[in-house]
Amino acid sequence: MVTRVLPLRNLVAGSGGGRHLLLVTTEGEAFAWGRGTSGCLGVIATGCAGAPLALRALALGGVSVASVACGAEHSCVISTEGALFSFGANKRGQLGIGSIENSAIPQRVVVLRKENTIRLASCGTQHTLIVTDEGGLYSCGAQDQGVLGQGSRGDADGVDLRGDCLKPTLVQNFGPTKNPVALASAGGAHNLVLTRAGQLFSFGAGSWGRLGLGQDNKDKATPTLVKAAAHLGRLRSVAAGHEHSLLLTHDGSAFQFGRQASSYQSMPTEVPGFGPGAQSTALDAVAAGRGYSMALDRDGGVWVWGAIGAGGALGLGGKEGGGGDVIALKSARAPTKIDALDGRRIVQLAAGQLHMGVLAELCAEVEDEGNAVVPLRMLRNKDMMGAIGAVVAVVKAYCVRANNGDADAMECCNKLDAAGREQVLFKAFEVPDDDLKVVVMECLLEVPVSNLQAEEVQNIVQIIANCDNLTVGSTEVIIGNAFQVRPRLRVRARV
């Protein structure tokens, strides 16, 4: 079953962990929900939350959030200024704060050099990877199976037997002058690292072939070059799951290695059905969970394959059981599209251990391929406007207060209609909050091209802002060609 979690504000990023999720808004706020074991939700309470909770400690501290990462029971947040905060389980030092005490409140990771700006964090089961702007890679947490990549003390199998690492420590193989890192992905007990030169390295647990090193399935305590990946084409992204790995190339093809149900692949193997060919589907992103994989195609569709554990579901619906109950489908041998998301353009994937989440473009039901996000000022470009022709516009407003719910939103749409624009469609969704009744208002309007100027779009926004009983947090106007697929413009305006 696919469930819609209605955002209170525009969402730009998300991450799934063991049994929890974190989201980031365009305003730099972070929200969390799910199972709050050991404080991984970043709030004082460590129980379960069935609705998104704001990380108020960060907001009160004036921290604007840029990205988030979730592990099994811990989480990381990177601010827009490049500072790293962590919270949740810490018995193996995965928070990187120099102790083994759990923390339900985000803690600043201060052991990194001040000149290091953090660009990316990735959380594994009990360890964390950190990438700096200059291309350095740091790791902390459980030292099991060489997962921190910090070398060994010369034991027979080349695996580090040292204790856990409580502070982020530089992985010596990477840095600004030697293999600067572009991407890093932490899995259950292994990692994938993609350098700016396009080379792929893996380290940590080697069982099930998850490191992609062919016949060598031993654990690796130092990053090891995945030679087989050099023949796949230029890599765009990597994803380390619990016991398997995914690679995405720039032409939209996907490759996988590691555990596949009860068998495994120890070399990168192409996932059938994806790629640049006429009979294939080109991909934009991949994500790896515990036993299952996700892929996002370039039309905004979501594909899944593999098997998810007890309590989870792949979003493919269900089948009727013996007693007439519907049993959720938990496995798919081949990549299968999630039909329940048709009509929405998905822009980001989040794969947790037993759950998955996606972020969808607003008003995706009226979008099509060829989308581009442009600033409002671009509407003053006469050459661009001349290429569009007749258009439709979708106005979507997030109203953070509405005294009479959707009745006020409907009245506001009527004002747009009275202003000389034909109202074709109206939708309003209410989300209860402690003190506010939140409404998402959506109007589909036909707009003559002669009126489609920056000032006209601003007028539409202003009409919404002046509606009685509504306090509008943000407004979005989506503009598209009424007769052709391309070009299509998305214009974001704020009130």
Short mmCIF file of C-alpha atoms in Angstrom, two decimals, residues 46 100-101 140-141 179 207 246 274 281 323 359 394 450 479-480:
data_model
loop_
_atom_site.label_atom_id
_atom_site.label_comp_id
_atom_site.label_asym_id
_atom_site.label_seq_id
_atom_site.Cartn_x
_atom_site.Cartn_y
_atom_site.Cartn_z
CA THR A 46 12.24 7.98 22.44
CA ILE A 100 29.25 5.97 23.82
CA GLU A 101 26.21 7.66 25.34
CA CYS A 140 33.42 6.42 12.99
CA GLY A 141 31.47 3.76 14.87
CA ASN A 179 41.44 10.16 -4.72
CA SER A 207 30.38 -12.00 2.34
CA LEU A 246 23.77 -0.85 -6.62
CA PHE A 274 17.12 -0.41 -17.54
CA THR A 281 13.95 2.53 -19.24
CA GLY A 323 -9.37 -15.79 5.15
CA LEU A 359 9.28 12.63 -2.58
CA VAL A 394 -1.49 25.24 -11.70
CA SER A 450 -0.27 37.31 -23.68
CA ILE A 479 3.20 26.55 -16.15
CA GLY A 480 3.04 24.18 -19.10
#
